[in-house]
PDB file of C-alpha atoms in Angstrom:
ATOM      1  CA  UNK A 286     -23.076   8.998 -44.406  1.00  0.00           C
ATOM      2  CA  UNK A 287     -23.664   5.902 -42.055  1.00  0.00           C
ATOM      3  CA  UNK A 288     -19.975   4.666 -43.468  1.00  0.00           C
ATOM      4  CA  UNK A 289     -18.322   7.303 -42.265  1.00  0.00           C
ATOM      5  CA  UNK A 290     -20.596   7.310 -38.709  1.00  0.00           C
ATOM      6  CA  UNK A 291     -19.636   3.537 -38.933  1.00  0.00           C
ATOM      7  CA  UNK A 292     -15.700   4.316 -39.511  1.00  0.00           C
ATOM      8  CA  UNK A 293     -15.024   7.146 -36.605  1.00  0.00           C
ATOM      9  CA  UNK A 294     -15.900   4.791 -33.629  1.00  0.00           C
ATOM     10  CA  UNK A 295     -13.813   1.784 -34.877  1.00  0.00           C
ATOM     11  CA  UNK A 296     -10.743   4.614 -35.998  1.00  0.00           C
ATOM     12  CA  UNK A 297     -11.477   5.954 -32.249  1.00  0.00           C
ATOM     13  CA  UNK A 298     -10.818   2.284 -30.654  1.00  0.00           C
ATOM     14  CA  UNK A 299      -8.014   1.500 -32.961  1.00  0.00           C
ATOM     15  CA  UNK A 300      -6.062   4.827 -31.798  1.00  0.00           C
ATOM     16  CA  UNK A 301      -7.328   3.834 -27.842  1.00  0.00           C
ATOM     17  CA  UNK A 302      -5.801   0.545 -28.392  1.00  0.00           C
ATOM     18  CA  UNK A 303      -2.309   1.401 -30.046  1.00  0.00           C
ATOM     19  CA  UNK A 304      -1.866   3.993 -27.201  1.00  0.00           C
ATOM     20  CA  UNK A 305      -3.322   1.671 -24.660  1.00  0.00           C
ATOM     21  CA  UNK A 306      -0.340   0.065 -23.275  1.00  0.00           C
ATOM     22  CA  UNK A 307       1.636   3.217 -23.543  1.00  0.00           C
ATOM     23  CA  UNK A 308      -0.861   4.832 -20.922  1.00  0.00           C
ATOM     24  CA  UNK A 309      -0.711   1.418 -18.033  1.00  0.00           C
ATOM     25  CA  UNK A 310       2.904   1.966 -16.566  1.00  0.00           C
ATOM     26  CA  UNK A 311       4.219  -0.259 -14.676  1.00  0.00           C
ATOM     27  CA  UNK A 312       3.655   0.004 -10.928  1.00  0.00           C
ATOM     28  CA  UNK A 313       6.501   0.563  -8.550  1.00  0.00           C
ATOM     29  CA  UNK A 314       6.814  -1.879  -5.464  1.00  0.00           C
ATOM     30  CA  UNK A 315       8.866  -2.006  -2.343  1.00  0.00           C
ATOM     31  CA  UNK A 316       8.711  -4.253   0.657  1.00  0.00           C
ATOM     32  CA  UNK A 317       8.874  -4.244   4.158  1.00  0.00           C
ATOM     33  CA  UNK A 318       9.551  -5.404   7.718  1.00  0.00           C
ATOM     34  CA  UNK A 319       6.990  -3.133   9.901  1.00  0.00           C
ATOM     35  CA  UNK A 320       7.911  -5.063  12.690  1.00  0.00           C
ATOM     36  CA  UNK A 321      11.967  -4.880  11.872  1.00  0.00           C
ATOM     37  CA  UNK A 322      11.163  -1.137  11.174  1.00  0.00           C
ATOM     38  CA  UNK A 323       9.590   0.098  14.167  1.00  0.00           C
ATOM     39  CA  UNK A 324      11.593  -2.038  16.811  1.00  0.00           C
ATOM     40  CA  UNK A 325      14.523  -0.587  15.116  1.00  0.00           C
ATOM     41  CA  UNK A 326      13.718   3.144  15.799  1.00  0.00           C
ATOM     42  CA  UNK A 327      14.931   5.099  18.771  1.00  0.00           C
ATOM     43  CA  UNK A 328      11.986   5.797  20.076  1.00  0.00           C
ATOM     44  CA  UNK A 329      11.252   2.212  20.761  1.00  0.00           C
ATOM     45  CA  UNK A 330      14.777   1.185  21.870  1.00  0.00           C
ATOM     46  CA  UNK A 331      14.709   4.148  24.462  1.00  0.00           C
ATOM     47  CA  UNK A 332      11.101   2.617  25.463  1.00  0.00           C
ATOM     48  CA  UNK A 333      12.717  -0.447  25.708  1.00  0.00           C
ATOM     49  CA  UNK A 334      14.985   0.715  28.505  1.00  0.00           C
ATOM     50  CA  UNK A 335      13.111   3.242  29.983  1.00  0.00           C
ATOM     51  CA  UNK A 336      10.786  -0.019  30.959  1.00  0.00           C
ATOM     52  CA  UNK A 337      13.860  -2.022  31.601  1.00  0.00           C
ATOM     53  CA  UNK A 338      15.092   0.764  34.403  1.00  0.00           C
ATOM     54  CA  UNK A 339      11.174   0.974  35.231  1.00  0.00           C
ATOM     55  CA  UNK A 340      10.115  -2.612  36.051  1.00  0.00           C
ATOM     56  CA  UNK A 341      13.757  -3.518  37.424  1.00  0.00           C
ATOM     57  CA  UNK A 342      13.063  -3.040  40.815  1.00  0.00           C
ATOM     58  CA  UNK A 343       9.699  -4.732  40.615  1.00  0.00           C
ATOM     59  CA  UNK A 344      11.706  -7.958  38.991  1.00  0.00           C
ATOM     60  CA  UNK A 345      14.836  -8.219  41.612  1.00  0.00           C
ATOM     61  CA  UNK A 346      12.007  -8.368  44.461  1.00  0.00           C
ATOM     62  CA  UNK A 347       9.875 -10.935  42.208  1.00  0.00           C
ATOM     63  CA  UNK A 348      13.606 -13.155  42.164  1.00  0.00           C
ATOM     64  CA  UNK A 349      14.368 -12.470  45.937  1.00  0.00           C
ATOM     65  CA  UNK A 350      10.839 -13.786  46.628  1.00  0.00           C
ATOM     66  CA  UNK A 351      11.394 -16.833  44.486  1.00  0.00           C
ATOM     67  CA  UNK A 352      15.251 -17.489  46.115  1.00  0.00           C
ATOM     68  CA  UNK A 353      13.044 -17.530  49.614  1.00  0.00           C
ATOM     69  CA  UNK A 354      11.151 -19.880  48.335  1.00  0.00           C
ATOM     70  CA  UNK A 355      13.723 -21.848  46.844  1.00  0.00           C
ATOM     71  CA  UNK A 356      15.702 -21.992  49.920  1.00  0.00           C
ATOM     72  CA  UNK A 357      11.992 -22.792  51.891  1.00  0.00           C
ATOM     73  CA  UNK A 358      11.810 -25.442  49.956  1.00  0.00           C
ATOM     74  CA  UNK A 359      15.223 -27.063  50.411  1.00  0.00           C
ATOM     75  CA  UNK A 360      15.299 -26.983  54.013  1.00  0.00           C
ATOM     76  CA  UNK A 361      12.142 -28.907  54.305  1.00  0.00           C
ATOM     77  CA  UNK A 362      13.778 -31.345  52.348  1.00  0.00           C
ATOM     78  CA  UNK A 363      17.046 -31.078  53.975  1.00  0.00           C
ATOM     79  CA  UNK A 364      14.811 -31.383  57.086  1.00  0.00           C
ATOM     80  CA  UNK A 365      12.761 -34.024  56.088  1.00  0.00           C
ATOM     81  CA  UNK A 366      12.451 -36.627  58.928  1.00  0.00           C
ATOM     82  CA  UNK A 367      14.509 -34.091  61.633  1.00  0.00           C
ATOM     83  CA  UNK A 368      12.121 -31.475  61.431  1.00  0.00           C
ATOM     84  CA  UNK A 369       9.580 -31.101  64.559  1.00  0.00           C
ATOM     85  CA  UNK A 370       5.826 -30.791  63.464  1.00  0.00           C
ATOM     86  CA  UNK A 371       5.660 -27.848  64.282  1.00  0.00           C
ATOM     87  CA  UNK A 372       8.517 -26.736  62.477  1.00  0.00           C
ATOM     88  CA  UNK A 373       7.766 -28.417  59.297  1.00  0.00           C
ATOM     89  CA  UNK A 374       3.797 -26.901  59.402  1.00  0.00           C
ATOM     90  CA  UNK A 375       5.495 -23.533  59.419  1.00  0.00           C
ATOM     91  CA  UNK A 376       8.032 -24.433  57.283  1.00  0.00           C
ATOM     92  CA  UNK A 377       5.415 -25.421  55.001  1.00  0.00           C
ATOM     93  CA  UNK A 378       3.087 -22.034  55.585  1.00  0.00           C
ATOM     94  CA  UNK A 379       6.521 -20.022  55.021  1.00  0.00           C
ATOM     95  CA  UNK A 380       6.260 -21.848  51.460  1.00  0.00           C
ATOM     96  CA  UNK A 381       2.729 -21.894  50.505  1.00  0.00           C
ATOM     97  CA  UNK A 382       2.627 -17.403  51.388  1.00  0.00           C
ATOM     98  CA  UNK A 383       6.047 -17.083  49.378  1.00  0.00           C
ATOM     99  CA  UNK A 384       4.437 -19.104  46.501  1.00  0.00           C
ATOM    100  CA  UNK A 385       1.202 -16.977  46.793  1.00  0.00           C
ATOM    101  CA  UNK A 386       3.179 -14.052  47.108  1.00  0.00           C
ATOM    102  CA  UNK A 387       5.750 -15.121  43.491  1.00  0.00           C
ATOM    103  CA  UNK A 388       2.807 -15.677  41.730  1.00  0.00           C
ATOM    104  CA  UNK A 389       0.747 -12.718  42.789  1.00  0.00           C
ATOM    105  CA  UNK A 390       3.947 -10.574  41.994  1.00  0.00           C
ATOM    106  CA  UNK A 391       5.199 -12.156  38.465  1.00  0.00           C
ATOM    107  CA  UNK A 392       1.314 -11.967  37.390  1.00  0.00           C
ATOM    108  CA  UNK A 393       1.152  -8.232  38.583  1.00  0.00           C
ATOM    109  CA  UNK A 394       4.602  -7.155  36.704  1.00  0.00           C
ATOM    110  CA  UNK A 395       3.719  -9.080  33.475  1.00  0.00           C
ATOM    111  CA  UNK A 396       0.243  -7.831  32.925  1.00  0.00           C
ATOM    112  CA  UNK A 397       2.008  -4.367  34.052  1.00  0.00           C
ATOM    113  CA  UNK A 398       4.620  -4.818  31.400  1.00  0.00           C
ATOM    114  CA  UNK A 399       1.809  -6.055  28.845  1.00  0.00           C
ATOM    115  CA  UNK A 400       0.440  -3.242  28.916  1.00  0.00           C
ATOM    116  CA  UNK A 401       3.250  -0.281  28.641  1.00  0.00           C
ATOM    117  CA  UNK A 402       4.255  -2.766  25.995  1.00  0.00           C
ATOM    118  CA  UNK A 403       0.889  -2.582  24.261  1.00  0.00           C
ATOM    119  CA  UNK A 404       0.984   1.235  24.501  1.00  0.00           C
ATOM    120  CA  UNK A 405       4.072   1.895  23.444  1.00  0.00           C
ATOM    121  CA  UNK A 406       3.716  -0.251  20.204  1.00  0.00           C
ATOM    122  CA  UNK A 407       0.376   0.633  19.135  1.00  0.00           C
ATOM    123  CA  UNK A 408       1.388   4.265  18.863  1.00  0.00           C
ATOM    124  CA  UNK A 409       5.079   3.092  17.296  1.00  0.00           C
ATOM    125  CA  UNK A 410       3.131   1.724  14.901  1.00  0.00           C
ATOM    126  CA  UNK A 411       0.246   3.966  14.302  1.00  0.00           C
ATOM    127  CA  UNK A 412       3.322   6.474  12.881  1.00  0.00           C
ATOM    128  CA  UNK A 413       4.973   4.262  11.124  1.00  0.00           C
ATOM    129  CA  UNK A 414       1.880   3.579   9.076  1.00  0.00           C
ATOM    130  CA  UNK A 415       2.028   7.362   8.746  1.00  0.00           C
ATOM    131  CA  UNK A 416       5.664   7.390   7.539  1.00  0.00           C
ATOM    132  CA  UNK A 417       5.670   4.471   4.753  1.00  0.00           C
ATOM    133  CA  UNK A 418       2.731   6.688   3.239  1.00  0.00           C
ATOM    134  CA  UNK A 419       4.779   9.424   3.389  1.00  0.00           C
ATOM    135  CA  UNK A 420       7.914   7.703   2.248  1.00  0.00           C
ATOM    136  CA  UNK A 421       6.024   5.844  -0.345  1.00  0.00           C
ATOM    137  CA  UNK A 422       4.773   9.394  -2.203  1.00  0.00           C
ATOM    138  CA  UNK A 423       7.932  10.813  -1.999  1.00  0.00           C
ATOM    139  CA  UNK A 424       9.462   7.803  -3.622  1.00  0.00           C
ATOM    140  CA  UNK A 425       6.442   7.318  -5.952  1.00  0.00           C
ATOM    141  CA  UNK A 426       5.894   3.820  -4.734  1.00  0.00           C
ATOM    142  CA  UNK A 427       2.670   2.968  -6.070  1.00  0.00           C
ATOM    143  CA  UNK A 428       2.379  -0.566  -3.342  1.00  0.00           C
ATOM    144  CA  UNK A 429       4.436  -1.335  -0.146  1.00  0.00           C
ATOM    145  CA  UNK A 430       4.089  -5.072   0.729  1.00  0.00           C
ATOM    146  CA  UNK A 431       4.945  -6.714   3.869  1.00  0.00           C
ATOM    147  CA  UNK A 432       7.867  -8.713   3.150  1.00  0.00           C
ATOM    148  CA  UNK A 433       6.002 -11.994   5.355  1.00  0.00           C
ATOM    149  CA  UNK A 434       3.249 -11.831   2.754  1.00  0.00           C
ATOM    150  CA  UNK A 435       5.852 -12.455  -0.154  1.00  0.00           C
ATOM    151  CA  UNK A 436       7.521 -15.540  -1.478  1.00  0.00           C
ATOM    152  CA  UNK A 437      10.131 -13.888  -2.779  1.00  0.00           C
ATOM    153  CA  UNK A 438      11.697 -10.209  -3.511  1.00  0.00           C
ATOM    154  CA  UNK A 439      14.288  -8.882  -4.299  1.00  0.00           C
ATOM    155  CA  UNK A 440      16.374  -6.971  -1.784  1.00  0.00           C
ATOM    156  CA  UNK A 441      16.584  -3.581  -4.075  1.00  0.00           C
ATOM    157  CA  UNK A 442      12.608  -3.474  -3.121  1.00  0.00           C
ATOM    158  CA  UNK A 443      13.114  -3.625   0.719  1.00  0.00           C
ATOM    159  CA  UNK A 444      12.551  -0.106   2.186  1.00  0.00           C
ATOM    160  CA  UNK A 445      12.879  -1.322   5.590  1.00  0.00           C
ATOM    161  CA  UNK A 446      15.708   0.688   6.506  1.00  0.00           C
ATOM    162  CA  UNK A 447      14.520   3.411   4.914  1.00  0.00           C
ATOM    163  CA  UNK A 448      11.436   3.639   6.714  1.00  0.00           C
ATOM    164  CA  UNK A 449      13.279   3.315   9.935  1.00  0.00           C
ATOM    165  CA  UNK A 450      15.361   6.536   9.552  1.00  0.00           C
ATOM    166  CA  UNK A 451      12.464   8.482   8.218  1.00  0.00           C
ATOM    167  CA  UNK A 452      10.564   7.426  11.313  1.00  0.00           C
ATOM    168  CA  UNK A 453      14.032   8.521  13.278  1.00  0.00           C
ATOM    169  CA  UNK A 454      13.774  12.017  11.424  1.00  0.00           C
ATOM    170  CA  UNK A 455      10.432  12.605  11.559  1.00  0.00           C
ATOM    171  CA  UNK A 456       9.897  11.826  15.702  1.00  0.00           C
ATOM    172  CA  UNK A 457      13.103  12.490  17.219  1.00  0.00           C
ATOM    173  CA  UNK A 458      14.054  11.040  20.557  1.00  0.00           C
ATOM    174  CA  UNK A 459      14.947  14.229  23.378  1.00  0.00           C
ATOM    175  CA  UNK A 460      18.368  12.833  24.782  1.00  0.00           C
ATOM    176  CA  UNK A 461      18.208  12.051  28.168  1.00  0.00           C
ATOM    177  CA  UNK A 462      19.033  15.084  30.910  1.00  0.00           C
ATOM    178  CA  UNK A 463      23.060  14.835  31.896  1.00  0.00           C
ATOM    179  CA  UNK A 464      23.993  12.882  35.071  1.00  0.00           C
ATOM    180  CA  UNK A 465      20.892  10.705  35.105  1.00  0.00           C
TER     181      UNK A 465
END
């Protein structure tokens, strides 16, 4: 009796282990460029000029103000030694506002653009987290690695593109209204 007691477990673990490697498949991998991906979507191209057309205006006054004080600049030293004073003191306030003024500006605008930016991305790529899950069940990819945090893959593996028209399909970009 304590034989056969003594038999079953070791016939149990000799079954487990013939069928063992049978049972661990080998896991499907893919790779990607998040960054590649979500800059080339739609959505974040039309962001991309939607800021463009949106911060334009801010950036041609930031380069007139500059050209002032370009051209502030040259005729005190154009001036240098001809110039009254007077003239030169103002000349010199005229210079010292505008460069106030640039700096005050290009500060404003970047920390301005820094921020859309900022938005704009974090939600980009808050979905596209969403759609390589998504992407990744449907193609039964069991691990999606960033391609930066590889030495090497091959480019069968890359869902990139993939990823990027799923993101297209799955938040579609309203055209813009005629005649704008």
């Amino acid at each position: 009796m304590s034989l056969r007691m003594g038999l079953g477990p070791v016939a149990a673990c000799a079954a487990l282990l013939t069928l063992a490697p049978l049972s661990f498949a080998q896991p499907k991998l893919a790779t990607i460029s998040v960054q590649k991906a979500v800059f080339d979507t739609a959505e974040i191209k039309k962001a991309s000029a939607e800021m463009e057309a949106r911060f334009k205006p801010r950036a041609d006054r930031l380069r007139q103000t500059q050209e002032q004080l370009a051209q502030t600049t040259q005729r005190l030293q154009d001036g240098s030694g001809q110039l009254t004073p007077q003239a030169e003191s103002e000349l010199r306030a005229q210079g010292t506002r505008l460069q106030k003024e640039a700096q005050r500006m290009q500060d404003d605008l970047q920390a301005d653009v820094q921020a859309d930016r900022q938005e704009i991305l974090t939600k980009a790529n808050q979905r596209m987290g969403e759609v390589v899950k998504k992407l990744a069940e449907d193609k039964g990819i069991d691990l999606v690695i960033e391609e930066q945090a590889t030495a090497y893959f091959k480019p069968a593996m890359d869902i990139t593109a993939d990823a990027t028209a799923a993101y297209d399909k799955a938040h579609p970009v309203a055209a813009a209204p005629v005649g704008k």
